[in-house]
Amino acid sequence: MARVLTTCIYCGCGCGLYLESETCPERSRRDGMIVGSYPSRNHPVSKGALCVKGWNAYEFINKLDRLKAPLIKSNGGFEEVSWDIALEMVSRRLLKIKEKYGEEALGFLSSAKATNEENFLMMKLARAVFKTNNVDHCARLCHASTVVGLAATFGSGAMTNSINEFEDADLFLVTGSDTTEQHPLIGSRIINAVNDRGAGLIVVDPRKIELAKYATIYMAQDNGTDVAWINAMCNVIIKEGLYDKKYIEQRTENFEELKRTVEQYTPEYTEKITKIPRDLLVRAARLYAESKKAMIVYSMGITQHTTGVDNVKSLANLAMLTAHVGFASTGVNPLRGQNNVQGACDLGALPNVFSGYQQVTDDTARAKFEGMWKVKNLPSKPGLTVTEIFNEALKGNLKALYIMGENPVISDPDSNHIRKALEKLEFLAVNEIFLSDTAQYADVILPAGSFAEKDGTFTNTERRVERIRKAIEPVGQARPDWEILSEIARRCGYKGMDYSHPSQIMDEIAQLTPIYGGISYDRLDPFGLQWPCPSKEHPGTPYLHKDKFAKGKGSFLPCAYAAADELPDDEYNFVLSTGRIYWHWHTGTMSRRTSTLDREVPAGYVEINPKDAEKLKIKKGGRVKISSRRGEIETSAVVTEKVKEGSIFVPFHFSEAAANVLTNPAVDPVAKIPEYKVCAVKIEKI
Amino acid sequence: MKNEYVPHPAIIESFQSESFDTKTFKVVFEDKALADSFDYKPGQFVQVSLLGVGEAPISITSSPSQKGFLELTIRAVGKLTRTIHELEPADKIYIRGPYGNSFPFEEVAGKDLYFIAGGIGLPPLRSVITSVFDRRGDFGKIKILYGAKTPYELCFKEELQSWKRMADTEVLLTVDEPDEGWKGNVGVVTTLWDKTDMAASCGAAFVCGPPVMIRFVIEKLLNSGFEDENIYITLERYMKCGIGKCGHCNIGEKFVCTDGPVFTYSQLKKFPDKERAIA
Amino acid sequence: MKERLLKKDNVKALCVSASDQWETYVPLEGFGGDVQFTKLDNEKRELSLDKLNLNYEILTVPPKVTVFPQLESLFRFQDEKISETVKPKAPILLFGLRACDVKGILFTDDFFKRNFEDIYYLNRSMNKLLVIVGCKHPLENCFCTSTKTGPFLESGFDLQLVDIGNKCLVEIGSEKGQEFVSSYGKFFDEASKDDVECSKIAKRDAEEAVRLRLDFEEAIKKFCDDKVPREIYERIAERCIYCGGCLYVCPTCTCFNVFDDIKASSGGRYRNWDACVFAGYTREASGHNPRFEKWLRTSRRYEHKLKYDYLTTGTSGCVGCGRCLSSCPVNIGISQVIEEVSKR
């Protein structure tokens, strides 16, 4: 029996938990079992608690259908081969395709579930070895708007404050975040603050989420109308003189433009767009402005729109207007979904930046990386994003893709389009722990170690860089992703990925990445450090933009409201929104293999309003067909008041009733994030 | 110490379709010694599983006097039972048990016996009925009231006819939705009260069926003069271990798997309403 | 009760020596001050014992995990041949338990023996030595004096250590305890009358240090008389986030789920901790769920501990350890329910 302190694999809360392992006498050393997971009592986020997923994180690791040997496609199925053959195949094919079509024909998808070190290596592989900036990961699908929007307004695209600061806040403005479902340990802090300390709560969400029952003010806007209601709040705050003149003068620029833009967004005008009653808008504006420690909390409901960047900028404007940035228990707090999506972004698994958000177009930055990596001519043009990669693949321009720990067939919009794109590729290699829907398309599958089988670090949503620790040897012949990536680099003739332990990778990261400058494994015990941590003595940073913004002065970047790309019409007369639920996680590869979670919600469903259900003669549990211009799915109905009339909601975890078969691949023009939250569908009883 | 959790392999000898989603399987333990020695009481159940799929409690529908095999009536309603329905004779199935309490023969000796069942509720009672007919002289009048949704869904159609021919025995059937050939009663089981004398001067009633049916039948029985302690009900709950450990089948301070599944109405009355002991 | 003395300096050496014969579990401090009950690895035991911490606040998961793990396999199968995976009996020494946790283990021992014997639990648990190191500093969530389960016990232990400075008074509570003290006699000294007096003072101090005081008996009475208003359960059911944590960490919770895993023709049947607050806990294959409503599950959760355990065993299922409250993300604990019910 052994026990290690590690970080939970599920959401961006990054709870500290212990994994208990057992080597059974009848199982080999490479067949250790994880027999328990329980909370760390002193960890700043978990504080002795976990959500149901964390409490059951031990189970999926041991499942017998873990990928245990390298596989190559053969005769309509897969054949086991040696690592030698598999790795040779991957490196050879990628090099050949680069030779034949150029480096722009290659794409690399990194993983928001893999460690910081592994994300760093993936982008290093793409850039130093294959000389392409076509590296991206699923942040494109979730918080790409945040990275762009907050970088533009504040100079830094990360959550401004910390999770424990929720415990002292006076007011929360929660929008587009089903916090109790998606970030339970943060949602719980909101519940406690509201119930035990009398904190105020404004919830703005088209769906009546659980948190709404505690709300001081609940506003149900129409999907995709966020710029309007946020501008309306600014309008009221300016009109009633509730803004902080001194703060605006000293710390921001461009206020006049904001004032001009929001002038037309009066509560009356905005009510027409958003359907939010005007007096609620006024009350919410006053409550937010007058609360001293007010925190904006948001997630996919704000970011996953064709106007995602505008939505984020508008929230930033609202916060700056009322001096709610740069102090404890305030700020603009995007809740990062995956356990390490923050880290994957920080470590440069993005087409336009190296680690630390240093631009690939910046000559000095390139020179620094070229020096450290001992290569010349790192690519200087920003590469393709995830959404563009699949478009180019379908067009036949992108020929090869190397995917690590991602499942685009279920997670990306317009699944049929993704499937066709994958089929069109000349070569697809995948690092995975289970045979996912995406892995089915691979030419080579490399079995990867789970989070329990390697050392490394994750960065949670509050910028906390914390350790994961190896509890058991990788099962079967699996290897940690960092070893796999290093091997491929080596076989491609590159000598700069010769590491014996992830801590060495972190040392290299620290030298190249100012915000991680002071991070090293010996400093991360026991519970990590929050970046920016620029030097070895720096204690880490709980909240950002203290005294001044990361870019100096914060910029008001006002936006005009624009409707979503595809709204209901006569044929497709319902609005579809997609999202997540508490019991499952993203594409379900781990949570659906966990008995307690699977028992709670064994199959997909659609939420439909009782009045709509009655009109369409749909009963609770009845089978329905939902169709959009992209495709159709069959699923079971849950009749609930949670969704507005004319709207339905489908959680995207279930591959047999995959929400993304229906979703619209239209993207935000700058962030390239898909509009998962709004598209037009029709629904009928079967 | 015996390991209660390890099941024993049994072979499916044959099966019979009772209705579109219900089959009665005849199974024999692979180990001959076990097959010969396996003993149980009417009303008990076994835990039936398929390795790699799961396990579920199934009442034994054959009578203990029928040695060497077990009959299990299984309705395909979940993953395990649907997989069992795909099995053929000579396929293997895993069984452990018997568990649960049983129908109390000693207490009801000499009494008139009334068996009231709905749909899939007849199989557990069949074990008792067959055992009762084995010792016909020990008991008084016998009435069997049984209802199903449609005539096709009545279980043990042939046996029902043979029961009709037993001494001093009445079998009354009813369906909710008759077909063309149906000449019997139409309506829920409680409508059969009008077709026979249900006054229970010295009778014991055995009830098994869907929760809603149980509630209405009990009402009728009480109105007909049955005593609380002479009404026996078989309860159903989600079970995993069958031996009072996993907790899932708990009602109040009792476990359906060890203190039940047979309870008297006087016992069930003691549970607070919210335990839904009776629908 | 017979007494001996154990100098604190001798504790580590005693553990090292005992671990030759017993599978020894001791509280070791790990990262960031988290103390966990850990099995001493014979090779690394001296090193591990540097982290021994008998003054710990509380173990996050109770010692029940040593005899009832979160996940264990019941049997494996290969080509339809079943092989059991019952852990062979071995003597285990649980050194450094708190009184409340010992009460918990005695409770679960009784449960797994009742009716049918659970071989998986009993093989791990049947041959064990329970050594209490009594609490000196109860936490704010502790209420063991109200449940009469601590900070020290009158019986049920093999040895009970009372901290009296640089030494502990050792109370011998059973024959097994006596045997242990005799076998390892070189680590124990005679206890003087002074030592015994000091231990009485230490015990009294510990008792007085328990700040949370509840009218536990009154609450039990109200639970048994069904005088708990539904509104309390509804309120808790609404706030609860259904993590299962309060039940996972409870020393007397024993519910588990059973599931199979298979690949090709080989696999296993396993059991893992379950919690009655989940909807799927009572949902039948047909979809029917007798405890569909949240408040019914909350009422089950509390009534099991405070009414039904009492009716079945004569003692309630709550040992006053306060873990449910410590591990609840939304600050719900059984102590609050007990307090509210006893006062209404």
PDB file of N, CA and C in Angstrom, chain A residues 529-580:
ATOM      1  N   LEU A 529       2.431  26.777  -6.211  1.00  0.00           N
ATOM      2  CA  LEU A 529       2.606  28.226  -6.203  1.00  0.00           C
ATOM      3  C   LEU A 529       1.738  28.838  -7.290  1.00  0.00           C
ATOM      4  N   GLN A 530       1.213  30.053  -7.001  1.00  0.00           N
ATOM      5  CA  GLN A 530       0.391  30.707  -8.018  1.00  0.00           C
ATOM      6  C   GLN A 530       1.252  31.650  -8.842  1.00  0.00           C
ATOM      7  N   TRP A 531       1.206  31.502 -10.188  1.00  0.00           N
ATOM      8  CA  TRP A 531       1.966  32.458 -10.996  1.00  0.00           C
ATOM      9  C   TRP A 531       1.204  33.760 -11.088  1.00  0.00           C
ATOM     10  N   PRO A 532       1.803  34.920 -11.391  1.00  0.00           N
ATOM     11  CA  PRO A 532       3.213  35.097 -11.722  1.00  0.00           C
ATOM     12  C   PRO A 532       4.145  34.805 -10.540  1.00  0.00           C
ATOM     13  N   CYS A 533       5.169  34.033 -10.853  1.00  0.00           N
ATOM     14  CA  CYS A 533       6.175  33.711  -9.856  1.00  0.00           C
ATOM     15  C   CYS A 533       7.502  33.869 -10.567  1.00  0.00           C
ATOM     16  N   PRO A 534       7.949  35.088 -10.757  1.00  0.00           N
ATOM     17  CA  PRO A 534       9.061  35.336 -11.667  1.00  0.00           C
ATOM     18  C   PRO A 534      10.441  34.905 -11.167  1.00  0.00           C
ATOM     19  N   SER A 535      10.612  34.731  -9.855  1.00  0.00           N
ATOM     20  CA  SER A 535      11.970  34.403  -9.400  1.00  0.00           C
ATOM     21  C   SER A 535      11.912  33.399  -8.269  1.00  0.00           C
ATOM     22  N   LYS A 536      13.063  32.855  -7.944  1.00  0.00           N
ATOM     23  CA  LYS A 536      13.153  31.783  -6.949  1.00  0.00           C
ATOM     24  C   LYS A 536      12.703  32.213  -5.553  1.00  0.00           C
ATOM     25  N   GLU A 537      12.735  33.515  -5.285  1.00  0.00           N
ATOM     26  CA  GLU A 537      12.336  33.945  -3.942  1.00  0.00           C
ATOM     27  C   GLU A 537      10.875  34.365  -3.910  1.00  0.00           C
ATOM     28  N   HIS A 538      10.297  34.554  -5.113  1.00  0.00           N
ATOM     29  CA  HIS A 538       8.938  35.089  -5.178  1.00  0.00           C
ATOM     30  C   HIS A 538       7.935  34.092  -4.606  1.00  0.00           C
ATOM     31  N   PRO A 539       7.034  34.550  -3.727  1.00  0.00           N
ATOM     32  CA  PRO A 539       6.098  33.619  -3.081  1.00  0.00           C
ATOM     33  C   PRO A 539       4.868  33.268  -3.905  1.00  0.00           C
ATOM     34  N   GLY A 540       4.766  33.775  -5.115  1.00  0.00           N
ATOM     35  CA  GLY A 540       3.560  33.537  -5.909  1.00  0.00           C
ATOM     36  C   GLY A 540       2.580  34.675  -5.725  1.00  0.00           C
ATOM     37  N   THR A 541       1.543  34.706  -6.580  1.00  0.00           N
ATOM     38  CA  THR A 541       0.655  35.877  -6.630  1.00  0.00           C
ATOM     39  C   THR A 541      -0.812  35.468  -6.478  1.00  0.00           C
ATOM     40  N   PRO A 542      -1.429  35.798  -5.347  1.00  0.00           N
ATOM     41  CA  PRO A 542      -2.849  35.430  -5.197  1.00  0.00           C
ATOM     42  C   PRO A 542      -3.773  36.184  -6.156  1.00  0.00           C
ATOM     43  N   TYR A 543      -3.596  37.496  -6.280  1.00  0.00           N
ATOM     44  CA  TYR A 543      -4.458  38.186  -7.241  1.00  0.00           C
ATOM     45  C   TYR A 543      -3.649  39.140  -8.107  1.00  0.00           C
ATOM     46  N   LEU A 544      -4.165  39.337  -9.307  1.00  0.00           N
ATOM     47  CA  LEU A 544      -3.444  40.082 -10.339  1.00  0.00           C
ATOM     48  C   LEU A 544      -3.833  41.554 -10.352  1.00  0.00           C
ATOM     49  N   HIS A 545      -3.031  42.290 -11.082  1.00  0.00           N
ATOM     50  CA  HIS A 545      -3.318  43.692 -11.388  1.00  0.00           C
ATOM     51  C   HIS A 545      -3.398  44.559 -10.140  1.00  0.00           C
ATOM     52  N   LYS A 546      -2.618  44.179  -9.133  1.00  0.00           N
ATOM     53  CA  LYS A 546      -2.580  45.008  -7.927  1.00  0.00           C
ATOM     54  C   LYS A 546      -1.801  46.275  -8.278  1.00  0.00           C
ATOM     55  N   ASP A 547      -2.330  47.405  -7.962  1.00  0.00           N
ATOM     56  CA  ASP A 547      -1.720  48.715  -8.236  1.00  0.00           C
ATOM     57  C   ASP A 547      -1.660  49.073  -9.711  1.00  0.00           C
ATOM     58  N   LYS A 548      -1.321  48.119 -10.537  1.00  0.00           N
ATOM     59  CA  LYS A 548      -1.456  48.433 -11.956  1.00  0.00           C
ATOM     60  C   LYS A 548      -1.753  47.157 -12.743  1.00  0.00           C
ATOM     61  N   PHE A 549      -2.335  47.353 -13.933  1.00  0.00           N
ATOM     62  CA  PHE A 549      -2.687  46.215 -14.759  1.00  0.00           C
ATOM     63  C   PHE A 549      -1.425  45.597 -15.355  1.00  0.00           C
ATOM     64  N   ALA A 550      -1.518  44.366 -15.781  1.00  0.00           N
ATOM     65  CA  ALA A 550      -0.368  43.690 -16.376  1.00  0.00           C
ATOM     66  C   ALA A 550       0.175  44.476 -17.556  1.00  0.00           C
ATOM     67  N   LYS A 551      -0.725  45.188 -18.237  1.00  0.00           N
ATOM     68  CA  LYS A 551      -0.244  45.965 -19.375  1.00  0.00           C
ATOM     69  C   LYS A 551      -0.094  47.430 -19.021  1.00  0.00           C
ATOM     70  N   GLY A 552      -0.101  47.733 -17.715  1.00  0.00           N
ATOM     71  CA  GLY A 552       0.028  49.134 -17.314  1.00  0.00           C
ATOM     72  C   GLY A 552      -1.342  49.687 -16.999  1.00  0.00           C
ATOM     73  N   LYS A 553      -1.985  50.279 -18.002  1.00  0.00           N
ATOM     74  CA  LYS A 553      -3.345  50.778 -17.794  1.00  0.00           C
ATOM     75  C   LYS A 553      -4.328  49.813 -18.431  1.00  0.00           C
ATOM     76  N   GLY A 554      -5.417  49.579 -17.745  1.00  0.00           N
ATOM     77  CA  GLY A 554      -6.446  48.725 -18.321  1.00  0.00           C
ATOM     78  C   GLY A 554      -7.175  49.478 -19.418  1.00  0.00           C
ATOM     79  N   SER A 555      -7.532  48.779 -20.480  1.00  0.00           N
ATOM     80  CA  SER A 555      -8.207  49.467 -21.582  1.00  0.00           C
ATOM     81  C   SER A 555      -9.676  49.105 -21.630  1.00  0.00           C
ATOM     82  N   PHE A 556     -10.512  50.141 -21.634  1.00  0.00           N
ATOM     83  CA  PHE A 556     -11.931  49.874 -21.913  1.00  0.00           C
ATOM     84  C   PHE A 556     -12.039  49.564 -23.407  1.00  0.00           C
ATOM     85  N   LEU A 557     -12.605  48.425 -23.729  1.00  0.00           N
ATOM     86  CA  LEU A 557     -12.778  48.068 -25.138  1.00  0.00           C
ATOM     87  C   LEU A 557     -14.261  47.778 -25.368  1.00  0.00           C
ATOM     88  N   PRO A 558     -15.023  48.823 -25.576  1.00  0.00           N
ATOM     89  CA  PRO A 558     -16.485  48.623 -25.658  1.00  0.00           C
ATOM     90  C   PRO A 558     -16.876  47.905 -26.937  1.00  0.00           C
ATOM     91  N   CYS A 559     -17.977  47.172 -26.862  1.00  0.00           N
ATOM     92  CA  CYS A 559     -18.438  46.379 -27.994  1.00  0.00           C
ATOM     93  C   CYS A 559     -19.913  46.628 -28.245  1.00  0.00           C
ATOM     94  N   ALA A 560     -20.278  46.489 -29.497  1.00  0.00           N
ATOM     95  CA  ALA A 560     -21.688  46.593 -29.835  1.00  0.00           C
ATOM     96  C   ALA A 560     -22.282  45.195 -29.848  1.00  0.00           C
ATOM     97  N   TYR A 561     -23.567  45.122 -29.506  1.00  0.00           N
ATOM     98  CA  TYR A 561     -24.214  43.814 -29.488  1.00  0.00           C
ATOM     99  C   TYR A 561     -24.404  43.289 -30.913  1.00  0.00           C
ATOM    100  N   ALA A 562     -24.112  42.024 -31.099  1.00  0.00           N
ATOM    101  CA  ALA A 562     -24.406  41.368 -32.374  1.00  0.00           C
ATOM    102  C   ALA A 562     -25.037  40.035 -32.057  1.00  0.00           C
ATOM    103  N   ALA A 563     -26.035  39.644 -32.817  1.00  0.00           N
ATOM    104  CA  ALA A 563     -26.758  38.413 -32.515  1.00  0.00           C
ATOM    105  C   ALA A 563     -25.903  37.192 -32.838  1.00  0.00           C
ATOM    106  N   ALA A 564     -26.303  36.058 -32.306  1.00  0.00           N
ATOM    107  CA  ALA A 564     -25.598  34.808 -32.577  1.00  0.00           C
ATOM    108  C   ALA A 564     -25.701  34.458 -34.055  1.00  0.00           C
ATOM    109  N   ASP A 565     -24.850  33.538 -34.472  1.00  0.00           N
ATOM    110  CA  ASP A 565     -24.770  33.214 -35.899  1.00  0.00           C
ATOM    111  C   ASP A 565     -26.032  32.562 -36.439  1.00  0.00           C
ATOM    112  N   GLU A 566     -26.551  31.570 -35.680  1.00  0.00           N
ATOM    113  CA  GLU A 566     -27.709  30.835 -36.202  1.00  0.00           C
ATOM    114  C   GLU A 566     -28.842  30.866 -35.192  1.00  0.00           C
ATOM    115  N   LEU A 567     -29.844  31.672 -35.459  1.00  0.00           N
ATOM    116  CA  LEU A 567     -30.991  31.751 -34.554  1.00  0.00           C
ATOM    117  C   LEU A 567     -32.158  30.960 -35.126  1.00  0.00           C
ATOM    118  N   PRO A 568     -33.136  30.632 -34.275  1.00  0.00           N
ATOM    119  CA  PRO A 568     -34.249  29.794 -34.758  1.00  0.00           C
ATOM    120  C   PRO A 568     -35.014  30.462 -35.895  1.00  0.00           C
ATOM    121  N   ASP A 569     -35.535  29.587 -36.778  1.00  0.00           N
ATOM    122  CA  ASP A 569     -36.387  30.092 -37.851  1.00  0.00           C
ATOM    123  C   ASP A 569     -37.604  29.178 -37.946  1.00  0.00           C
ATOM    124  N   ASP A 570     -38.296  29.234 -39.039  1.00  0.00           N
ATOM    125  CA  ASP A 570     -39.524  28.436 -39.125  1.00  0.00           C
ATOM    126  C   ASP A 570     -39.261  26.948 -39.076  1.00  0.00           C
ATOM    127  N   GLU A 571     -38.186  26.534 -39.764  1.00  0.00           N
ATOM    128  CA  GLU A 571     -37.948  25.089 -39.800  1.00  0.00           C
ATOM    129  C   GLU A 571     -37.265  24.608 -38.520  1.00  0.00           C
ATOM    130  N   TYR A 572     -36.158  25.231 -38.193  1.00  0.00           N
ATOM    131  CA  TYR A 572     -35.428  24.863 -36.969  1.00  0.00           C
ATOM    132  C   TYR A 572     -35.815  25.882 -35.899  1.00  0.00           C
ATOM    133  N   ASN A 573     -36.876  25.555 -35.184  1.00  0.00           N
ATOM    134  CA  ASN A 573     -37.526  26.577 -34.365  1.00  0.00           C
ATOM    135  C   ASN A 573     -37.136  26.586 -32.883  1.00  0.00           C
ATOM    136  N   PHE A 574     -36.157  25.767 -32.481  1.00  0.00           N
ATOM    137  CA  PHE A 574     -35.723  25.786 -31.090  1.00  0.00           C
ATOM    138  C   PHE A 574     -34.290  26.275 -30.995  1.00  0.00           C
ATOM    139  N   VAL A 575     -33.941  26.876 -29.867  1.00  0.00           N
ATOM    140  CA  VAL A 575     -32.547  27.220 -29.590  1.00  0.00           C
ATOM    141  C   VAL A 575     -31.930  26.045 -28.837  1.00  0.00           C
ATOM    142  N   LEU A 576     -30.790  25.571 -29.323  1.00  0.00           N
ATOM    143  CA  LEU A 576     -30.082  24.506 -28.611  1.00  0.00           C
ATOM    144  C   LEU A 576     -28.900  25.109 -27.876  1.00  0.00           C
ATOM    145  N   SER A 577     -28.800  24.787 -26.595  1.00  0.00           N
ATOM    146  CA  SER A 577     -27.588  25.111 -25.874  1.00  0.00           C
ATOM    147  C   SER A 577     -26.993  23.799 -25.381  1.00  0.00           C
ATOM    148  N   THR A 578     -25.669  23.741 -25.317  1.00  0.00           N
ATOM    149  CA  THR A 578     -25.032  22.505 -24.856  1.00  0.00           C
ATOM    150  C   THR A 578     -24.184  22.831 -23.633  1.00  0.00           C
ATOM    151  N   GLY A 579     -23.837  21.820 -22.877  1.00  0.00           N
ATOM    152  CA  GLY A 579     -23.033  22.102 -21.692  1.00  0.00           C
ATOM    153  C   GLY A 579     -22.702  20.842 -20.936  1.00  0.00           C
ATOM    154  N   ARG A 580     -22.410  21.004 -19.654  1.00  0.00           N
ATOM    155  CA  ARG A 580     -21.929  19.900 -18.843  1.00  0.00           C
ATOM    156  C   ARG A 580     -22.816  19.691 -17.627  1.00  0.00           C
TER     157      ARG A 580
END
